[in-house]
Amino acid sequence: MASESSTLHIVMLPWLAFGHIIPYLELAKLLAERGNKIWFVSTPRNIQRLPKLHPHLVPNIDLIGLPLPQVENLPEDAESTLDLPYDKVRYLKIAFDELQDSMAAFLQTLSPDWVIHDFASFRLVPIMEKLSIPSVYFSIFTASINAIFFPQSAVIDGVDSPVEPKHTTSKPKWVPFETTIMPRNFEMERVFNDAYIDGGNVSDLYRLGVTVKGASAVFVRSCYELEPEWLQLAEEVVGKPTIPVGLLPTTAYDDEEDDDKKAAWLEIKEWLDKQEKGSVVYVAFGSETKPNQEEVVEIALGLELSQLPFFWVYRKQRGSADAEVTKLPEGFEERTRGRGVICTSWAPQLKILSHDSVGGFLTHSGWSSVVEAVKFEKKLILLPFLADQGIIARLLVEKEMGYAIARDENDGSFSRDSVAESLRVVMVEEQGKVFAENVKKMKAKLFDKERQDNYVNKLLDYLHAPTMYQPSGSNKN
């Protein structure tokens, strides 16, 4: 068994976004539990913001904070996408590129068995090759996302080829089966400049291409129980071992919170305790996504029209450099007081989702949020904003695990009426029961401990003996 093999020394380097950092940390925990030594690398501020590790993991996980080089146009306190508006993220990527110099010195000193890293650290690839350190690209996205975007010429050829959004919104010729899982035009338009043009000094697809070319294998945050055909296709189009790691649900150490956070949770819990079981809609759009002013208004008025109790984690600004500070509609908080809560500070998402009074989750369809919702059997109301979120939303709709809010196909606009109607369909009407039933069934498959352990053991089997790897296939796990 992999868990009984000799200790591996592994460096892990996620991209500077908490939607990436947290899944990497969850994988680090699973690897460390099996006796492997992990060096988890980010920047000092990001390391400070990580959830506290359980004491039994501390000996096997070293948290390494490498100072982020300062670059022009990047605010001094910005060390993750959490701290920045969209138009400043490209400068974070430029700073991350310069961080690779200190990573090179770190790797030369440490000489690990493996580096598990993210799409953005393409400058690390020639360094690892020079040091003869093998690497794995760990994709925090679903297999469907990987299968759809990997075959782009920037990935295959390693060149920064021009691409237009319209090229990415129809079923690719390499997908041999019928599916609705494709991004919409408005989702690609919103992510287009970052992914294809303005990912720092080079596009994100070019970064991904160099990273994948240099990697021995690709790890994917998915499982055969959810995406069997997409996992098989992803391996075919990548042309390298493509190994699912399971869904890596976020875990929390009970004693990690300080007194202020404990007090905040008690206040939240007091309100939730007063609500009827399964009646509350939890509303949150993750650390990356921030609806614009028009969208905030329609979401708010849709919540009001729905007449449902809600708890909304509302981010009006992405860091101090964000000039677009959104506002709630005038009088909204007064009109919904008692029925709804607007939370503009820290909120313990795992604890809120685990509460019995929460029945549904209005979400941007970020993969971590979806995984957490399914773990706690919450019905999903889907409002994706970017391409990866749209693909996840379509996967959930195809499997009848979630209900998508109606939107204009071209510009992505939506109305307060469509928000209210979708909320009531899922939370109140007979039609909504199917989503609850399917989420419950899928939870039993996706969060079975033995299956998750099996994924990690197979992953470790590969890391111990990569030349012995054979594709698992959907019927062998």
PDB file of C-alpha atoms in Angstrom, residues 121-357:
ATOM      1  CA  SER A 121       4.321  28.970 -11.960  1.00  0.00           C
ATOM      2  CA  PHE A 122       5.514  28.316 -15.522  1.00  0.00           C
ATOM      3  CA  ARG A 123       8.888  29.970 -14.840  1.00  0.00           C
ATOM      4  CA  LEU A 124       9.599  27.208 -12.334  1.00  0.00           C
ATOM      5  CA  VAL A 125       9.564  24.514 -15.034  1.00  0.00           C
ATOM      6  CA  PRO A 126      13.075  25.058 -16.499  1.00  0.00           C
ATOM      7  CA  ILE A 127      14.442  25.475 -12.968  1.00  0.00           C
ATOM      8  CA  MET A 128      13.065  22.091 -11.909  1.00  0.00           C
ATOM      9  CA  GLU A 129      14.353  20.484 -15.103  1.00  0.00           C
ATOM     10  CA  LYS A 130      17.843  21.873 -14.417  1.00  0.00           C
ATOM     11  CA  LEU A 131      17.707  20.510 -10.854  1.00  0.00           C
ATOM     12  CA  SER A 132      16.256  17.157 -12.035  1.00  0.00           C
ATOM     13  CA  ILE A 133      13.230  17.547  -9.751  1.00  0.00           C
ATOM     14  CA  PRO A 134      10.051  15.960 -11.187  1.00  0.00           C
ATOM     15  CA  SER A 135       6.800  17.911 -10.982  1.00  0.00           C
ATOM     16  CA  VAL A 136       3.045  17.389 -11.081  1.00  0.00           C
ATOM     17  CA  TYR A 137       0.480  19.973 -12.135  1.00  0.00           C
ATOM     18  CA  PHE A 138      -2.410  19.885  -9.667  1.00  0.00           C
ATOM     19  CA  SER A 139      -5.535  21.328 -11.242  1.00  0.00           C
ATOM     20  CA  ILE A 140      -8.068  22.505  -8.668  1.00  0.00           C
ATOM     21  CA  PHE A 141     -10.695  22.487 -11.434  1.00  0.00           C
ATOM     22  CA  THR A 142     -13.044  19.720 -12.565  1.00  0.00           C
ATOM     23  CA  ALA A 143     -12.078  17.171 -15.200  1.00  0.00           C
ATOM     24  CA  SER A 144     -14.583  18.722 -17.616  1.00  0.00           C
ATOM     25  CA  ILE A 145     -12.818  22.081 -17.397  1.00  0.00           C
ATOM     26  CA  ASN A 146      -9.473  20.438 -18.058  1.00  0.00           C
ATOM     27  CA  ALA A 147     -10.784  18.415 -20.994  1.00  0.00           C
ATOM     28  CA  ILE A 148     -12.354  21.483 -22.606  1.00  0.00           C
ATOM     29  CA  PHE A 149      -9.435  23.914 -22.201  1.00  0.00           C
ATOM     30  CA  PHE A 150      -6.307  21.731 -22.366  1.00  0.00           C
ATOM     31  CA  PRO A 151      -6.378  21.194 -26.147  1.00  0.00           C
ATOM     32  CA  GLN A 152      -6.126  24.929 -26.919  1.00  0.00           C
ATOM     33  CA  SER A 153      -3.063  25.611 -29.080  1.00  0.00           C
ATOM     34  CA  ALA A 154      -1.372  27.586 -26.300  1.00  0.00           C
ATOM     35  CA  VAL A 155      -1.371  24.412 -24.219  1.00  0.00           C
ATOM     36  CA  ILE A 156      -0.476  21.938 -26.954  1.00  0.00           C
ATOM     37  CA  ASP A 157       2.134  24.002 -28.803  1.00  0.00           C
ATOM     38  CA  GLY A 158       3.457  26.112 -25.953  1.00  0.00           C
ATOM     39  CA  VAL A 159       2.873  29.298 -27.934  1.00  0.00           C
ATOM     40  CA  ASP A 160       0.852  32.368 -27.029  1.00  0.00           C
ATOM     41  CA  SER A 161      -1.666  31.989 -29.845  1.00  0.00           C
ATOM     42  CA  PRO A 162      -4.459  34.543 -30.366  1.00  0.00           C
ATOM     43  CA  VAL A 163      -7.895  33.226 -29.382  1.00  0.00           C
ATOM     44  CA  GLU A 164     -11.338  34.813 -29.503  1.00  0.00           C
ATOM     45  CA  PRO A 165     -14.112  34.186 -26.960  1.00  0.00           C
ATOM     46  CA  LYS A 166     -16.387  32.771 -29.675  1.00  0.00           C
ATOM     47  CA  HIS A 167     -13.867  29.948 -30.224  1.00  0.00           C
ATOM     48  CA  THR A 168     -14.545  28.617 -26.733  1.00  0.00           C
ATOM     49  CA  THR A 169     -18.346  28.548 -26.452  1.00  0.00           C
ATOM     50  CA  SER A 170     -19.321  25.623 -28.671  1.00  0.00           C
ATOM     51  CA  LYS A 171     -18.687  21.918 -28.134  1.00  0.00           C
ATOM     52  CA  PRO A 172     -15.101  21.175 -29.192  1.00  0.00           C
ATOM     53  CA  LYS A 173     -14.516  18.595 -31.915  1.00  0.00           C
ATOM     54  CA  TRP A 174     -12.465  16.475 -29.499  1.00  0.00           C
ATOM     55  CA  VAL A 175     -15.443  15.884 -27.170  1.00  0.00           C
ATOM     56  CA  PRO A 176     -16.995  12.668 -28.559  1.00  0.00           C
ATOM     57  CA  PHE A 177     -20.182  12.635 -26.472  1.00  0.00           C
ATOM     58  CA  GLU A 178     -23.212  14.904 -26.234  1.00  0.00           C
ATOM     59  CA  THR A 179     -23.041  17.450 -23.440  1.00  0.00           C
ATOM     60  CA  THR A 180     -24.326  20.856 -22.374  1.00  0.00           C
ATOM     61  CA  ILE A 181     -21.201  21.502 -20.320  1.00  0.00           C
ATOM     62  CA  MET A 182     -19.721  24.488 -22.167  1.00  0.00           C
ATOM     63  CA  PRO A 183     -19.084  28.097 -21.122  1.00  0.00           C
ATOM     64  CA  ARG A 184     -21.400  30.815 -22.339  1.00  0.00           C
ATOM     65  CA  ASN A 185     -20.274  33.841 -24.279  1.00  0.00           C
ATOM     66  CA  PHE A 186     -20.654  36.308 -21.393  1.00  0.00           C
ATOM     67  CA  GLU A 187     -18.602  34.066 -19.081  1.00  0.00           C
ATOM     68  CA  MET A 188     -15.765  33.910 -21.593  1.00  0.00           C
ATOM     69  CA  GLU A 189     -15.921  37.649 -22.276  1.00  0.00           C
ATOM     70  CA  ARG A 190     -15.467  38.331 -18.559  1.00  0.00           C
ATOM     71  CA  VAL A 191     -12.479  36.023 -18.189  1.00  0.00           C
ATOM     72  CA  PHE A 192     -11.053  36.567 -21.683  1.00  0.00           C
ATOM     73  CA  ASN A 193      -8.518  39.278 -20.968  1.00  0.00           C
ATOM     74  CA  ASP A 194      -7.101  37.426 -17.964  1.00  0.00           C
ATOM     75  CA  ALA A 195      -6.988  33.937 -19.456  1.00  0.00           C
ATOM     76  CA  TYR A 196      -6.014  34.648 -23.035  1.00  0.00           C
ATOM     77  CA  ILE A 197      -4.374  38.046 -23.186  1.00  0.00           C
ATOM     78  CA  ASP A 198      -3.515  39.684 -19.911  1.00  0.00           C
ATOM     79  CA  GLY A 199      -2.356  37.028 -17.472  1.00  0.00           C
ATOM     80  CA  GLY A 200       0.610  39.161 -16.498  1.00  0.00           C
ATOM     81  CA  ASN A 201       3.378  39.146 -19.101  1.00  0.00           C
ATOM     82  CA  VAL A 202       1.894  36.121 -20.876  1.00  0.00           C
ATOM     83  CA  SER A 203      -1.579  34.599 -21.076  1.00  0.00           C
ATOM     84  CA  ASP A 204      -2.856  32.122 -18.527  1.00  0.00           C
ATOM     85  CA  LEU A 205      -3.194  29.501 -21.253  1.00  0.00           C
ATOM     86  CA  TYR A 206       0.494  29.872 -22.065  1.00  0.00           C
ATOM     87  CA  ARG A 207       1.346  29.527 -18.379  1.00  0.00           C
ATOM     88  CA  LEU A 208      -0.775  26.375 -18.265  1.00  0.00           C
ATOM     89  CA  GLY A 209       0.824  25.008 -21.422  1.00  0.00           C
ATOM     90  CA  VAL A 210       4.391  25.341 -20.155  1.00  0.00           C
ATOM     91  CA  THR A 211       3.408  23.913 -16.758  1.00  0.00           C
ATOM     92  CA  VAL A 212       1.687  20.857 -18.252  1.00  0.00           C
ATOM     93  CA  LYS A 213       4.502  20.222 -20.736  1.00  0.00           C
ATOM     94  CA  GLY A 214       7.016  20.131 -17.894  1.00  0.00           C
ATOM     95  CA  ALA A 215       4.894  17.967 -15.608  1.00  0.00           C
ATOM     96  CA  SER A 216       5.122  14.193 -15.301  1.00  0.00           C
ATOM     97  CA  ALA A 217       1.410  13.961 -14.544  1.00  0.00           C
ATOM     98  CA  VAL A 218      -1.739  15.970 -13.887  1.00  0.00           C
ATOM     99  CA  PHE A 219      -3.716  15.642 -10.656  1.00  0.00           C
ATOM    100  CA  VAL A 220      -7.377  16.669 -10.933  1.00  0.00           C
ATOM    101  CA  ARG A 221      -9.780  17.604  -8.154  1.00  0.00           C
ATOM    102  CA  SER A 222     -12.497  15.242  -9.285  1.00  0.00           C
ATOM    103  CA  CYS A 223     -13.575  11.605  -9.098  1.00  0.00           C
ATOM    104  CA  TYR A 224     -14.978   8.846 -11.286  1.00  0.00           C
ATOM    105  CA  GLU A 225     -18.269   8.876  -9.373  1.00  0.00           C
ATOM    106  CA  LEU A 226     -18.956  12.372 -10.734  1.00  0.00           C
ATOM    107  CA  GLU A 227     -17.152  12.728 -14.087  1.00  0.00           C
ATOM    108  CA  PRO A 228     -16.086   9.336 -15.484  1.00  0.00           C
ATOM    109  CA  GLU A 229     -16.231  10.278 -19.174  1.00  0.00           C
ATOM    110  CA  TRP A 230     -14.532  13.642 -18.624  1.00  0.00           C
ATOM    111  CA  LEU A 231     -11.661  12.117 -16.640  1.00  0.00           C
ATOM    112  CA  GLN A 232     -11.014   9.635 -19.425  1.00  0.00           C
ATOM    113  CA  LEU A 233     -11.156  12.398 -22.048  1.00  0.00           C
ATOM    114  CA  ALA A 234      -8.881  14.670 -20.013  1.00  0.00           C
ATOM    115  CA  GLU A 235      -6.187  11.983 -19.946  1.00  0.00           C
ATOM    116  CA  GLU A 236      -6.554  11.447 -23.693  1.00  0.00           C
ATOM    117  CA  VAL A 237      -6.194  15.115 -24.601  1.00  0.00           C
ATOM    118  CA  VAL A 238      -3.391  15.799 -22.113  1.00  0.00           C
ATOM    119  CA  GLY A 239      -1.430  12.739 -23.141  1.00  0.00           C
ATOM    120  CA  LYS A 240      -0.065  12.253 -19.628  1.00  0.00           C
ATOM    121  CA  PRO A 241      -1.248  10.400 -16.522  1.00  0.00           C
ATOM    122  CA  THR A 242      -4.315  12.317 -15.322  1.00  0.00           C
ATOM    123  CA  ILE A 243      -5.120  11.177 -11.813  1.00  0.00           C
ATOM    124  CA  PRO A 244      -8.208  12.154  -9.795  1.00  0.00           C
ATOM    125  CA  VAL A 245      -7.544  13.089  -6.174  1.00  0.00           C
ATOM    126  CA  GLY A 246     -11.143  13.154  -4.958  1.00  0.00           C
ATOM    127  CA  LEU A 247     -13.071  16.306  -4.075  1.00  0.00           C
ATOM    128  CA  LEU A 248     -10.955  17.388  -1.084  1.00  0.00           C
ATOM    129  CA  PRO A 249     -13.715  18.935   1.045  1.00  0.00           C
ATOM    130  CA  THR A 250     -12.505  21.734   3.276  1.00  0.00           C
ATOM    131  CA  THR A 251     -11.772  20.602   6.822  1.00  0.00           C
ATOM    132  CA  ALA A 252     -11.439  22.772   9.889  1.00  0.00           C
ATOM    133  CA  TYR A 253      -9.635  22.279  13.173  1.00  0.00           C
ATOM    134  CA  ASP A 254     -12.193  23.062  15.920  1.00  0.00           C
ATOM    135  CA  ASP A 255      -9.780  25.009  18.107  1.00  0.00           C
ATOM    136  CA  GLU A 256      -8.462  27.232  15.322  1.00  0.00           C
ATOM    137  CA  GLU A 257     -10.617  30.321  15.890  1.00  0.00           C
ATOM    138  CA  ASP A 258      -9.699  33.313  18.004  1.00  0.00           C
ATOM    139  CA  ASP A 259     -12.091  34.842  20.535  1.00  0.00           C
ATOM    140  CA  ASP A 260     -13.461  37.421  18.069  1.00  0.00           C
ATOM    141  CA  LYS A 261     -14.354  34.725  15.529  1.00  0.00           C
ATOM    142  CA  LYS A 262     -15.921  32.548  18.191  1.00  0.00           C
ATOM    143  CA  ALA A 263     -18.068  35.482  19.316  1.00  0.00           C
ATOM    144  CA  ALA A 264     -19.054  36.250  15.712  1.00  0.00           C
ATOM    145  CA  TRP A 265     -20.132  32.652  15.151  1.00  0.00           C
ATOM    146  CA  LEU A 266     -22.211  32.600  18.332  1.00  0.00           C
ATOM    147  CA  GLU A 267     -24.079  35.683  17.096  1.00  0.00           C
ATOM    148  CA  ILE A 268     -24.673  34.113  13.686  1.00  0.00           C
ATOM    149  CA  LYS A 269     -25.748  30.829  15.262  1.00  0.00           C
ATOM    150  CA  GLU A 270     -28.217  32.618  17.535  1.00  0.00           C
ATOM    151  CA  TRP A 271     -30.005  34.009  14.467  1.00  0.00           C
ATOM    152  CA  LEU A 272     -29.871  30.702  12.577  1.00  0.00           C
ATOM    153  CA  ASP A 273     -31.247  28.823  15.585  1.00  0.00           C
ATOM    154  CA  LYS A 274     -34.411  30.941  15.416  1.00  0.00           C
ATOM    155  CA  GLN A 275     -35.159  30.009  11.790  1.00  0.00           C
ATOM    156  CA  GLU A 276     -37.160  27.010  10.615  1.00  0.00           C
ATOM    157  CA  LYS A 277     -35.247  23.921   9.553  1.00  0.00           C
ATOM    158  CA  GLY A 278     -34.166  24.085   5.910  1.00  0.00           C
ATOM    159  CA  SER A 279     -35.705  27.513   5.343  1.00  0.00           C
ATOM    160  CA  VAL A 280     -32.656  29.802   5.041  1.00  0.00           C
ATOM    161  CA  VAL A 281     -30.870  30.631   1.797  1.00  0.00           C
ATOM    162  CA  TYR A 282     -27.142  31.105   2.333  1.00  0.00           C
ATOM    163  CA  VAL A 283     -25.753  33.601  -0.208  1.00  0.00           C
ATOM    164  CA  ALA A 284     -22.022  33.849  -0.900  1.00  0.00           C
ATOM    165  CA  PHE A 285     -19.906  34.293  -4.021  1.00  0.00           C
ATOM    166  CA  GLY A 286     -16.487  33.229  -2.781  1.00  0.00           C
ATOM    167  CA  SER A 287     -13.215  35.081  -2.398  1.00  0.00           C
ATOM    168  CA  GLU A 288     -12.699  35.609  -6.144  1.00  0.00           C
ATOM    169  CA  THR A 289     -16.078  36.737  -7.458  1.00  0.00           C
ATOM    170  CA  LYS A 290     -17.613  40.150  -6.865  1.00  0.00           C
ATOM    171  CA  PRO A 291     -20.925  40.995  -8.585  1.00  0.00           C
ATOM    172  CA  ASN A 292     -21.010  44.494 -10.051  1.00  0.00           C
ATOM    173  CA  GLN A 293     -23.374  47.225  -8.894  1.00  0.00           C
ATOM    174  CA  GLU A 294     -26.224  46.311 -11.245  1.00  0.00           C
ATOM    175  CA  GLU A 295     -25.940  42.635 -10.305  1.00  0.00           C
ATOM    176  CA  VAL A 296     -25.905  43.440  -6.575  1.00  0.00           C
ATOM    177  CA  VAL A 297     -29.168  45.355  -6.957  1.00  0.00           C
ATOM    178  CA  GLU A 298     -30.895  42.498  -8.809  1.00  0.00           C
ATOM    179  CA  ILE A 299     -29.644  39.889  -6.310  1.00  0.00           C
ATOM    180  CA  ALA A 300     -30.822  41.992  -3.372  1.00  0.00           C
ATOM    181  CA  LEU A 301     -34.248  42.756  -4.796  1.00  0.00           C
ATOM    182  CA  GLY A 302     -34.614  39.120  -5.870  1.00  0.00           C
ATOM    183  CA  LEU A 303     -33.963  38.014  -2.298  1.00  0.00           C
ATOM    184  CA  GLU A 304     -36.530  40.524  -1.111  1.00  0.00           C
ATOM    185  CA  LEU A 305     -39.138  39.343  -3.639  1.00  0.00           C
ATOM    186  CA  SER A 306     -38.587  35.691  -2.734  1.00  0.00           C
ATOM    187  CA  GLN A 307     -39.881  36.310   0.811  1.00  0.00           C
ATOM    188  CA  LEU A 308     -37.370  33.698   2.043  1.00  0.00           C
ATOM    189  CA  PRO A 309     -35.054  34.122   5.028  1.00  0.00           C
ATOM    190  CA  PHE A 310     -31.450  34.628   3.903  1.00  0.00           C
ATOM    191  CA  PHE A 311     -27.901  35.090   5.169  1.00  0.00           C
ATOM    192  CA  TRP A 312     -25.794  37.032   2.653  1.00  0.00           C
ATOM    193  CA  VAL A 313     -22.009  37.286   2.922  1.00  0.00           C
ATOM    194  CA  TYR A 314     -21.691  40.561   1.046  1.00  0.00           C
ATOM    195  CA  ARG A 315     -18.332  41.758  -0.282  1.00  0.00           C
ATOM    196  CA  LYS A 316     -18.636  45.339  -1.490  1.00  0.00           C
ATOM    197  CA  GLN A 317     -14.941  45.733  -2.275  1.00  0.00           C
ATOM    198  CA  ARG A 318     -12.005  43.508  -3.330  1.00  0.00           C
ATOM    199  CA  GLY A 319      -9.153  44.998  -1.301  1.00  0.00           C
ATOM    200  CA  SER A 320      -8.263  48.630  -0.710  1.00  0.00           C
ATOM    201  CA  ALA A 321      -7.268  49.091  -4.365  1.00  0.00           C
ATOM    202  CA  ASP A 322     -10.795  48.310  -5.571  1.00  0.00           C
ATOM    203  CA  ALA A 323     -12.355  51.590  -6.680  1.00  0.00           C
ATOM    204  CA  GLU A 324     -15.770  50.061  -7.430  1.00  0.00           C
ATOM    205  CA  VAL A 325     -17.444  49.877  -4.045  1.00  0.00           C
ATOM    206  CA  THR A 326     -20.914  48.426  -4.532  1.00  0.00           C
ATOM    207  CA  LYS A 327     -23.990  49.486  -2.545  1.00  0.00           C
ATOM    208  CA  LEU A 328     -27.177  47.703  -1.577  1.00  0.00           C
ATOM    209  CA  PRO A 329     -30.467  49.209  -2.820  1.00  0.00           C
ATOM    210  CA  GLU A 330     -31.786  52.058  -0.698  1.00  0.00           C
ATOM    211  CA  GLY A 331     -34.022  50.782   2.093  1.00  0.00           C
ATOM    212  CA  PHE A 332     -33.264  47.109   1.373  1.00  0.00           C
ATOM    213  CA  GLU A 333     -31.748  46.316   4.771  1.00  0.00           C
ATOM    214  CA  GLU A 334     -34.626  48.006   6.621  1.00  0.00           C
ATOM    215  CA  ARG A 335     -37.271  46.194   4.568  1.00  0.00           C
ATOM    216  CA  THR A 336     -35.677  42.777   5.111  1.00  0.00           C
ATOM    217  CA  ARG A 337     -34.500  43.258   8.710  1.00  0.00           C
ATOM    218  CA  GLY A 338     -35.225  40.178  10.801  1.00  0.00           C
ATOM    219  CA  ARG A 339     -35.848  38.034   7.733  1.00  0.00           C
ATOM    220  CA  GLY A 340     -32.390  38.551   6.273  1.00  0.00           C
ATOM    221  CA  VAL A 341     -28.835  39.146   7.498  1.00  0.00           C
ATOM    222  CA  ILE A 342     -26.178  41.107   5.621  1.00  0.00           C
ATOM    223  CA  CYS A 343     -22.710  40.034   6.752  1.00  0.00           C
ATOM    224  CA  THR A 344     -19.882  42.308   5.579  1.00  0.00           C
ATOM    225  CA  SER A 345     -17.144  40.755   7.724  1.00  0.00           C
ATOM    226  CA  TRP A 346     -15.765  37.264   8.331  1.00  0.00           C
ATOM    227  CA  ALA A 347     -18.264  34.406   8.097  1.00  0.00           C
ATOM    228  CA  PRO A 348     -17.576  30.730   8.917  1.00  0.00           C
ATOM    229  CA  GLN A 349     -18.955  29.143   5.755  1.00  0.00           C
ATOM    230  CA  LEU A 350     -18.515  25.533   6.888  1.00  0.00           C
ATOM    231  CA  LYS A 351     -20.399  26.143  10.133  1.00  0.00           C
ATOM    232  CA  ILE A 352     -23.165  28.061   8.393  1.00  0.00           C
ATOM    233  CA  LEU A 353     -23.635  25.365   5.734  1.00  0.00           C
ATOM    234  CA  SER A 354     -23.704  22.675   8.424  1.00  0.00           C
ATOM    235  CA  HIS A 355     -26.561  24.383  10.302  1.00  0.00           C
ATOM    236  CA  ASP A 356     -29.957  22.689  10.031  1.00  0.00           C
ATOM    237  CA  SER A 357     -31.821  25.911   9.275  1.00  0.00           C
TER     238      SER A 357
END
